[in-house]
Short mmCIF file of C-alpha atoms in Angstrom, two decimals:
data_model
loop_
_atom_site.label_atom_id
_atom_site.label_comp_id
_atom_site.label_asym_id
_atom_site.label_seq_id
_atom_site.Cartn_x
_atom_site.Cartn_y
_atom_site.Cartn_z
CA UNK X 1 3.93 -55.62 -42.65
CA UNK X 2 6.98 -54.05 -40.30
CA UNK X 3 7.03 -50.88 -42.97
CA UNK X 4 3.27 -50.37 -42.90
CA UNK X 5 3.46 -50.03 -38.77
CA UNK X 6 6.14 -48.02 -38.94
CA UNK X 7 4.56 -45.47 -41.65
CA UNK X 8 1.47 -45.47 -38.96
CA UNK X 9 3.25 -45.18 -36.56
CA UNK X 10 5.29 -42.19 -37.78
CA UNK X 11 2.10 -40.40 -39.39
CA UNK X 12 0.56 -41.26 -35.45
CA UNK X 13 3.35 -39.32 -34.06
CA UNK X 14 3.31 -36.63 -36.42
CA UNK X 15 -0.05 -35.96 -36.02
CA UNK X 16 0.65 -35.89 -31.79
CA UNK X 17 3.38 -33.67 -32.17
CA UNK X 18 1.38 -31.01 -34.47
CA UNK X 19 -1.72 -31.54 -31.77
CA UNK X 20 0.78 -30.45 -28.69
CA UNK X 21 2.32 -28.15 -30.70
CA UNK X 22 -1.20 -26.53 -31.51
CA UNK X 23 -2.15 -26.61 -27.80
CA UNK X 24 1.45 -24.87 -26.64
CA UNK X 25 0.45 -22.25 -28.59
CA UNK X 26 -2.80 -21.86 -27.57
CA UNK X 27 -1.72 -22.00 -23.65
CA UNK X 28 0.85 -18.90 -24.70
CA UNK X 29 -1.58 -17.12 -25.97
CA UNK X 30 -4.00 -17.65 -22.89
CA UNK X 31 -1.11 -17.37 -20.30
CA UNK X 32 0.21 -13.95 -22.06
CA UNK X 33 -1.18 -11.48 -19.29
CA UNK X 34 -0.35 -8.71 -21.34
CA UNK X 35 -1.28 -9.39 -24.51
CA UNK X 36 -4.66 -10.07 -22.75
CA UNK X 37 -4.75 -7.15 -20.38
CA UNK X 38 -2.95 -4.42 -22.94
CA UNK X 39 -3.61 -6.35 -26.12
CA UNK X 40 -0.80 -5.43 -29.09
CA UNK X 41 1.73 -2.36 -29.05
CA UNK X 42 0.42 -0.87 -33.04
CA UNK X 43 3.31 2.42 -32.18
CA UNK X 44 5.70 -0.53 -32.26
CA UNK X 45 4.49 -2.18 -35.11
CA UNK X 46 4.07 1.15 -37.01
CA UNK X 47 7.52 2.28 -36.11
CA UNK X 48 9.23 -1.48 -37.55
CA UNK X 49 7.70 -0.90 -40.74
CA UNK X 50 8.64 2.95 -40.67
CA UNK X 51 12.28 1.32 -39.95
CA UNK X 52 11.71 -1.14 -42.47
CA UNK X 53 10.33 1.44 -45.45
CA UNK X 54 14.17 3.57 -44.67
CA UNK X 55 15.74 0.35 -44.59
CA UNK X 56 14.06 -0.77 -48.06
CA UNK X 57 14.86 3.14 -49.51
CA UNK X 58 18.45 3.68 -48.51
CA UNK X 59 19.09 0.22 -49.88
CA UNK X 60 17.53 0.96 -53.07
CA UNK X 61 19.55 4.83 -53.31
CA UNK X 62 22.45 3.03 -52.84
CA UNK X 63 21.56 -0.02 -55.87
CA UNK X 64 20.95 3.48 -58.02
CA UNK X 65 24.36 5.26 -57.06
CA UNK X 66 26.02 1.90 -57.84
CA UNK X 67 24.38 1.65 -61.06
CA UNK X 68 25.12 5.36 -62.15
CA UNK X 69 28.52 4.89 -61.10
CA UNK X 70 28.39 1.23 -63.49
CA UNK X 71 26.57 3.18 -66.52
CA UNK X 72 29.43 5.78 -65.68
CA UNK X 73 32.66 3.37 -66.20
CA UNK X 74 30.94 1.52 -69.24
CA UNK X 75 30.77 4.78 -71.17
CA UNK X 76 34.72 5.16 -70.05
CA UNK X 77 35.07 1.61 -71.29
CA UNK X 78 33.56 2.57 -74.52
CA UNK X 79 35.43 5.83 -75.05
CA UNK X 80 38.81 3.72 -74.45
CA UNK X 81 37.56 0.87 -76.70
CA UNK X 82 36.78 3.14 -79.42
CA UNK X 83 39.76 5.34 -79.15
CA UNK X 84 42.04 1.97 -79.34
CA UNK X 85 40.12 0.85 -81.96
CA UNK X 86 40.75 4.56 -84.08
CA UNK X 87 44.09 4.46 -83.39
CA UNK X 88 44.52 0.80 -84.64
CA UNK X 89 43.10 1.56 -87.57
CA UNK X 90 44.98 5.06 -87.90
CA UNK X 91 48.27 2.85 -87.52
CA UNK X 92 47.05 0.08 -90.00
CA UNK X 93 46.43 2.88 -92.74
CA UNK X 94 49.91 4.63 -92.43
CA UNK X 95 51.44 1.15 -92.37
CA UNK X 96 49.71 0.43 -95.98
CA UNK X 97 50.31 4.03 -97.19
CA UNK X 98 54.20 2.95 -96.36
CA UNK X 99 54.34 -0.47 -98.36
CA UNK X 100 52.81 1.09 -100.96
CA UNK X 101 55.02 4.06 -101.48
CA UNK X 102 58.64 2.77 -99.86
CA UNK X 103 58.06 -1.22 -100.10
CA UNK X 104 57.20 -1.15 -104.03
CA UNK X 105 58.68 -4.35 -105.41
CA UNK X 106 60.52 -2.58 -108.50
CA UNK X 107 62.37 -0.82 -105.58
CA UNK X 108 63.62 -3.93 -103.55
CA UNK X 109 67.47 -4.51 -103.47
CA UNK X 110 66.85 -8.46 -104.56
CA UNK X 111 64.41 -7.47 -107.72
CA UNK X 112 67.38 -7.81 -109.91
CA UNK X 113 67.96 -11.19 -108.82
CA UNK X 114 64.36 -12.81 -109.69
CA UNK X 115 63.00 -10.20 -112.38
CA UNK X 116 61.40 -11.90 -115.20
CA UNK X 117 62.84 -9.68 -117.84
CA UNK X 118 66.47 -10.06 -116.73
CA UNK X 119 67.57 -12.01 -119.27
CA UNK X 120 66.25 -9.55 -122.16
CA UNK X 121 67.46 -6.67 -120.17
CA UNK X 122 70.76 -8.39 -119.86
CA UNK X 123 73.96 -7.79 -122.52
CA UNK X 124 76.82 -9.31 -123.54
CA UNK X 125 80.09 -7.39 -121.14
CA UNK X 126 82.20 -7.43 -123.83
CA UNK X 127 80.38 -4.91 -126.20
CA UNK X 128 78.71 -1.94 -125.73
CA UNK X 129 75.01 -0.97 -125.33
CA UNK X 130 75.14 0.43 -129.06
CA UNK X 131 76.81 -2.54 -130.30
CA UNK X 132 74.70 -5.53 -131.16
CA UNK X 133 75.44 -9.10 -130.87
CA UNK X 134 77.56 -10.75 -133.39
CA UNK X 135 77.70 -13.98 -132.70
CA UNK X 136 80.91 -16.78 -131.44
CA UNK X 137 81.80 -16.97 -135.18
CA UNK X 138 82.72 -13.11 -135.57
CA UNK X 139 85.62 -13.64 -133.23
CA UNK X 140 85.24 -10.55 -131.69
CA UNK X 141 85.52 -11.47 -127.83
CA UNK X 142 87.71 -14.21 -126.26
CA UNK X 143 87.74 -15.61 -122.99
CA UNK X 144 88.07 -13.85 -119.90
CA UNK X 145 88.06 -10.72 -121.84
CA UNK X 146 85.62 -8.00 -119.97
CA UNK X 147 85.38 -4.63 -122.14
CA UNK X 148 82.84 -3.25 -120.59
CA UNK X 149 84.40 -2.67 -116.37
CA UNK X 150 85.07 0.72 -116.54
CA UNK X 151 81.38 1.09 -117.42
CA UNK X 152 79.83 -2.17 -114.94
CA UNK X 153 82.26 -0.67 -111.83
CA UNK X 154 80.48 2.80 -112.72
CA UNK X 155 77.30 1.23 -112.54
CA UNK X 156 78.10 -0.80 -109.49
CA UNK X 157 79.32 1.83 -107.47
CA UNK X 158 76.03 3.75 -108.25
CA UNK X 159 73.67 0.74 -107.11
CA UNK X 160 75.69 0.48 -104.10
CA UNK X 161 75.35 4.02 -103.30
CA UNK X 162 71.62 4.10 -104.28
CA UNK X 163 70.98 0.30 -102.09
CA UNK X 164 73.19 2.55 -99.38
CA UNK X 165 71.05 6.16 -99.72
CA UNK X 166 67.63 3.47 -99.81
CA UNK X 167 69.11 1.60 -96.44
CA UNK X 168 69.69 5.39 -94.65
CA UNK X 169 66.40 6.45 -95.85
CA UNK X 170 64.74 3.20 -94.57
CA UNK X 171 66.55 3.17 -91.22
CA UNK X 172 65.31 7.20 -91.09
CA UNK X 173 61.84 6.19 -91.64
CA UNK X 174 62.03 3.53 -89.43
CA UNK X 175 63.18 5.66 -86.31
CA UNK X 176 60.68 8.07 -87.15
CA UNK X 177 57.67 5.77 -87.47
CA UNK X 178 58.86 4.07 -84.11
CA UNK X 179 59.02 8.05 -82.62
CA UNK X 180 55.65 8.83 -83.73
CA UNK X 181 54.47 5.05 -82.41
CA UNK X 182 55.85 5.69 -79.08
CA UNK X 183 54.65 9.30 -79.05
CA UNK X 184 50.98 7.71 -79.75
CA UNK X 185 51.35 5.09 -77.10
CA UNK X 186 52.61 7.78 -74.34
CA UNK X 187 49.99 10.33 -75.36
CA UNK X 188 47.15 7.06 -74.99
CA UNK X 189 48.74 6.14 -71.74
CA UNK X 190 48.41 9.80 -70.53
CA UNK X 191 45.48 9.79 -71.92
CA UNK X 192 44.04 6.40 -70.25
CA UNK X 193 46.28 7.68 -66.79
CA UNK X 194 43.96 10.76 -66.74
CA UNK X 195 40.65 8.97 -67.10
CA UNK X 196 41.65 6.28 -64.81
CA UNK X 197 42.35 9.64 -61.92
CA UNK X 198 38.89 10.95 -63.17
CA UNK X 199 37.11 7.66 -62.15
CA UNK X 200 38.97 7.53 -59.53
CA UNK X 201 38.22 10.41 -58.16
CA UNK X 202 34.16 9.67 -59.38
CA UNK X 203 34.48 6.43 -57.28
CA UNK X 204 35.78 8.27 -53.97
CA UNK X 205 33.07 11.03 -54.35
CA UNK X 206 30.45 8.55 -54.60
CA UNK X 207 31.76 6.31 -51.77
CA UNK X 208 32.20 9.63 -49.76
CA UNK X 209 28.73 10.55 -50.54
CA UNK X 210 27.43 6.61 -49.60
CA UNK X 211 29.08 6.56 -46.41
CA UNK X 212 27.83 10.03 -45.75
CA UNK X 213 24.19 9.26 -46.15
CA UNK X 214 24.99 5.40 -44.91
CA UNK X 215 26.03 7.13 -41.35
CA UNK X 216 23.26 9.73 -41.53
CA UNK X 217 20.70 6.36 -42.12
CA UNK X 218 22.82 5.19 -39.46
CA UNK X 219 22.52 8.12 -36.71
CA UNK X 220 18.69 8.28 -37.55
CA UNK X 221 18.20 4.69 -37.13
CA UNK X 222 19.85 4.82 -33.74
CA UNK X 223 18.24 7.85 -32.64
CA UNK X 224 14.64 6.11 -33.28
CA UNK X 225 16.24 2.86 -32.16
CA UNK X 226 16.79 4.57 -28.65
CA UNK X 227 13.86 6.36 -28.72
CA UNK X 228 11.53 3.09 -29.40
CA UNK X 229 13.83 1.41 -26.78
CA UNK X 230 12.77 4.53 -24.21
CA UNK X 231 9.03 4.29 -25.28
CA UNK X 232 9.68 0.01 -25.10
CA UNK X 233 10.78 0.70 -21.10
CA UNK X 234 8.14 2.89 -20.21
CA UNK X 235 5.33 1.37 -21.84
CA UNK X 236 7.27 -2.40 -20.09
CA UNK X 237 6.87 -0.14 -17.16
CA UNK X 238 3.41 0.45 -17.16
CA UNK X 239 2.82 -3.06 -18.11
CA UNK X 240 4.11 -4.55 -14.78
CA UNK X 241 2.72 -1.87 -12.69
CA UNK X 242 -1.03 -2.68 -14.36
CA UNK X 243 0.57 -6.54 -13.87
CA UNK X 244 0.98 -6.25 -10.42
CA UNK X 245 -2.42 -3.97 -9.67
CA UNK X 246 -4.07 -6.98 -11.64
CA UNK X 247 -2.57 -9.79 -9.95
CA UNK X 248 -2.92 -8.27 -6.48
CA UNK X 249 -6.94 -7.21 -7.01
CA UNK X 250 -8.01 -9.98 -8.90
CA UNK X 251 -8.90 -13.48 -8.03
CA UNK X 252 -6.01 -15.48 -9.95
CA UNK X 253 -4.23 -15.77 -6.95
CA UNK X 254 -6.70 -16.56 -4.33
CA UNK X 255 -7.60 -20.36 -3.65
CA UNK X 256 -11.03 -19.89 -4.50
CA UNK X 257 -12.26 -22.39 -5.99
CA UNK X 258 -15.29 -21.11 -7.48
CA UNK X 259 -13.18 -18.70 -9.43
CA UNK X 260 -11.90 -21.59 -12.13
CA UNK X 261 -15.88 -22.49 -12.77
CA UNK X 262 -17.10 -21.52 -16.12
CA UNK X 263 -20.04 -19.51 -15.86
CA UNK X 264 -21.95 -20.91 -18.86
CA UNK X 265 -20.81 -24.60 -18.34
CA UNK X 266 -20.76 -25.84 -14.82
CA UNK X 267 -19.09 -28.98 -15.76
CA UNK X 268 -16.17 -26.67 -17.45
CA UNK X 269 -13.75 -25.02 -15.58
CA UNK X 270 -10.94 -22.15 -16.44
CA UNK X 271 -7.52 -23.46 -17.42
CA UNK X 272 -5.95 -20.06 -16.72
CA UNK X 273 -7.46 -19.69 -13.04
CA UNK X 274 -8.03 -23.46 -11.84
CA UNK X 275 -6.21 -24.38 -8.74
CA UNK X 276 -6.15 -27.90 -8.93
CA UNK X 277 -8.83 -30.52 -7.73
CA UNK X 278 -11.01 -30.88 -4.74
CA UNK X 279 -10.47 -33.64 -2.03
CA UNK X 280 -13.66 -34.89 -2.92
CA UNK X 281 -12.14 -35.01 -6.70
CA UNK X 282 -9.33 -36.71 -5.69
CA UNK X 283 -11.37 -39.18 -3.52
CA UNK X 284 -13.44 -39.70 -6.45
CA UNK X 285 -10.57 -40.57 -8.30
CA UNK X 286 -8.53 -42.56 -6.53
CA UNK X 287 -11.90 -44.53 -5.42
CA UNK X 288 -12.08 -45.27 -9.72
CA UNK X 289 -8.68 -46.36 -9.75
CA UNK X 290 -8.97 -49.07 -6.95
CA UNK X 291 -12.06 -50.29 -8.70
CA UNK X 292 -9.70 -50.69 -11.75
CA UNK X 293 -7.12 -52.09 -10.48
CA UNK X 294 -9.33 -54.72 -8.20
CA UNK X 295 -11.07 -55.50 -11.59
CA UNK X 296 -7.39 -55.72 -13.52
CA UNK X 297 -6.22 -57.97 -10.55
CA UNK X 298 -9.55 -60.31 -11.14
CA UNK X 299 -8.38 -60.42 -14.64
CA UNK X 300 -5.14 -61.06 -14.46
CA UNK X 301 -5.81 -64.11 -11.99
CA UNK X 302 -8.19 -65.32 -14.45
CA UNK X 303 -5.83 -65.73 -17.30
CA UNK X 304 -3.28 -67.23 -14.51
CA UNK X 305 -5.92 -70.09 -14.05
CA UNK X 306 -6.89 -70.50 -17.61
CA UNK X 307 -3.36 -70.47 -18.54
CA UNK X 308 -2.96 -73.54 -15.75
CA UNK X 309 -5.38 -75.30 -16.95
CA UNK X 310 -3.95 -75.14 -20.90
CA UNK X 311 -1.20 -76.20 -19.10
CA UNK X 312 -2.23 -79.09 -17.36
CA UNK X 313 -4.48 -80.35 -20.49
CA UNK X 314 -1.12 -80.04 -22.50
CA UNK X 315 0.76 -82.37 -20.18
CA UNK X 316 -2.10 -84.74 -20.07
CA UNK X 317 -2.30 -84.85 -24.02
CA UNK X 318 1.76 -84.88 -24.30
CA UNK X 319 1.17 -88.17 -21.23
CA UNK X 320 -1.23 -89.77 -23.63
CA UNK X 321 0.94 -89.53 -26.73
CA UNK X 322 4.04 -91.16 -25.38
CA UNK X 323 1.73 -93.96 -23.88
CA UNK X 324 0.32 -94.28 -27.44
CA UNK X 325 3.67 -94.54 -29.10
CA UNK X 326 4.72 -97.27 -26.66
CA UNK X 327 1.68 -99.25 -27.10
CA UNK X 328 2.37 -98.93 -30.98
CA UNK X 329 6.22 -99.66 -30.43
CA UNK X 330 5.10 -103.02 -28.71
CA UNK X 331 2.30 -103.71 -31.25
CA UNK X 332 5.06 -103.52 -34.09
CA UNK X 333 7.56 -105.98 -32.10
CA UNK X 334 5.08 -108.42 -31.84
CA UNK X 335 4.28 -108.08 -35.18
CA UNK X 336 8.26 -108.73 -36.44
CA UNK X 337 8.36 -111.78 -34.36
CA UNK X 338 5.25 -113.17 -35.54
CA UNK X 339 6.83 -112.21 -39.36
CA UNK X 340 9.67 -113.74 -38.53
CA UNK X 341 8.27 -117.06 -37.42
CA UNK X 342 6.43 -117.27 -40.28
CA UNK X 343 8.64 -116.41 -42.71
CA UNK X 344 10.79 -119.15 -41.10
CA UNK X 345 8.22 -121.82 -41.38
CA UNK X 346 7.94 -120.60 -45.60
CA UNK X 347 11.78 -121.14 -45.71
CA UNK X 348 11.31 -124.63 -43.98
CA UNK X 349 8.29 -125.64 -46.20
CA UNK X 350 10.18 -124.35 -49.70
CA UNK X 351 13.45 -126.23 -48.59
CA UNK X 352 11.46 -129.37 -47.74
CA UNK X 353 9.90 -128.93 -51.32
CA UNK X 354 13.24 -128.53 -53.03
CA UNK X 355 14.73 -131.81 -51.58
CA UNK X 356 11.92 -133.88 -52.23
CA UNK X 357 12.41 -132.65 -55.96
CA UNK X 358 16.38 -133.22 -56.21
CA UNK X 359 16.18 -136.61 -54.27
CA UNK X 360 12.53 -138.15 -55.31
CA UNK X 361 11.46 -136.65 -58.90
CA UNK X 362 15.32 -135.53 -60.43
CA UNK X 363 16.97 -138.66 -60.01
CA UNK X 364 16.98 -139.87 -63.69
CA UNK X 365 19.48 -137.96 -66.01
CA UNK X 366 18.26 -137.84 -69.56
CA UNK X 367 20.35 -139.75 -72.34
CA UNK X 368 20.75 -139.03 -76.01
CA UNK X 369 18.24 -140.61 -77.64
CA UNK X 370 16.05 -138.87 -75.12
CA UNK X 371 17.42 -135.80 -76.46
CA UNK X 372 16.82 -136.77 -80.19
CA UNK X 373 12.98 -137.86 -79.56
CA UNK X 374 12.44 -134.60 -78.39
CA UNK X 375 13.81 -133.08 -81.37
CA UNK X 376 12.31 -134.85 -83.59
CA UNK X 377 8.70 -134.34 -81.80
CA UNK X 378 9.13 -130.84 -81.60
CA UNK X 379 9.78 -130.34 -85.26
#
């Protein structure tokens, strides 16, 4: 129930607010002399969307430059992306041309150690290559005997000058690759040094050019920004003088009272030239509001005697209730001692009973045979 009121009540005072909203902005628009008198400046308006349609243009020739400038450093990105990509692949290709004509694996200096066909190549070093192999029964070699090292140190001392020749040819190659790398990766950092001063140079052109037409915006905006505030003056000029010839010919600030009467409805009068009310008005008035409050004074003592009388009829009734609960407090002690009494005489009466039984009709105790007679009946 509290969160209904206080919806209606919130809705109530939204509505009141939006009502004296509506009627503030009515009263401007009445009270605005010169919006009345001179009605609305249209050179002003015309001249803030003028401002406006140079504001919306040099914002969008700037949004262009900046995109031409964009387009401009993704094709640069491009160009740079592709060249790196061309030379990667240029390097990649002279890298596999190398393996495959200096890295060949018949050439490496560890072939001999894992070739598959060593051990067919291989001979005995105790005969010759035109000798063939006779066997451990021919007894034609012994033990530590080596026939052949004239011929192996021969042999060894040209491996180890070919592995040496292969190493100085390697280590040649090497330096020279690493020349011609470094050569590539000054002439692409030249390269990328250049373009980066070309779009830097771009990029300070077309900022020199955007601040250059940014201040010329700039200076034209201020010189029709001075020259609306000049036309603004003279025109706020004008407006007070025709202000002041109004106000001092016409009748808005004379205490005429006729002058706030609406010509079509008598009853009506002008908000915008009424001067307040009459004495007979106020007489009128203040006549209604002692009727009122004579008639809220005869109210109010009206309640104040019915509100006496609930008053005294709820003393009377509360009087009558406590003289009803002691008439029923007495009722109910009469009753207990009257209950009492007679539950006293019962006790007498049942005792009286009781003796007359144990003295007059108990007095015989039953024997055995009694016992035995009864038995025997009952069966």
């Amino acid at each position: 129930m509290y969160n209904i009121n206080q919806s209606t009540d919130t809705k109530e005072a939204a509505a009141i607010e939006a009502r004296r909203n509506r009627e503030k902005e009515r009263q401007n628009r009445f009270f605005n002399v010169r919006n009345r008198v001179i009605g609305v400046d249209v050179q002003a308006l015309n001249n803030q969307v003028g401002d406006r349609k140079r504001r919306e243009a040099a914002e969008r020739s700037k949004e262009a430059a900046y995109g031409t400038s964009q387009v401009q450093y993704d094709v640069v990105v491009q160009m740079l992306e592709k060249e790196e990509a061309d030379r990667t692949r240029r390097l990649a290709k002279k890298v596999q041309e190398f393996r495959e004509q200096k890295q060949q694996l018949k050439n490496g200096r560890e072939f001999s150690l894992w070739d598959p066909d060593q051990v067919w190549k291989g001979l005995p070093t105790y005969l010759s290559y035109s000798n063939t192999y006779p066997g451990p029964a021919s007894l034609q070699y012994f033990s530590g005997e080596d026939l052949d090292r004239a011929t192996r140190l021969r042999m060894q001392q040209g491996q180890f000058r070919y592995n040496l020749e292969r190493q100085q040819q390697e280590q040649q190659q090497a330096k020279v690759d690493e020349n011609c790398a470094d050569a590539l990766s000054n002439q692409l950092r030249l390269a990328m040094d250049a373009q980066a001063t070309h779009l830097a140079r771009l990029e300070e052109s077309c900022r020199a050019a955007m601040m250059c037409a940014m201040a010329n915006a700039n200076k034209a905006q201020a010189a029709v920004q001075a020259g609306r505030q000049r036309c603004e003056r003279q025109r706020e000029q004008k407006a007070n003088l025709a202000e002041i010839r109004h106000q001092s010919t016409s009748d808005l600030l004379t205490e005429n009272p006729q002058v706030a009467q609406h010509r079509t409805a008598p009853h009506r009068v002008l908000p915008y030239c009424w001067k307040g009310m009459t004495p007979e008005q106020r007489a009128a008035i203040r006549k209604e509001q002692e009727v009122q409050r004579s008639k809220k004074e005869a109210h109010r003592q009206a309640e104040k005697t019915l509100d006496t009388e609930w008053k005294r009829q709820t003393m009377s009734s509360a009087q009558a209730l406590l003289e009803l609960e002691e008439q029923e407090r007495e009722l109910c002690a009469v009753f207990q001692r009257g209950l009492g009494s007679f539950n006293q005489q019962l006790a007498n009466e049942q005792k009286a009973q009781q003796d007359y039984l144990n003295s007059v009709i108990y007095t015989n105790q039953p024997t055995a045979q009694y016992h035995r007679q009864f038995n025997t009946s009952s069966r």
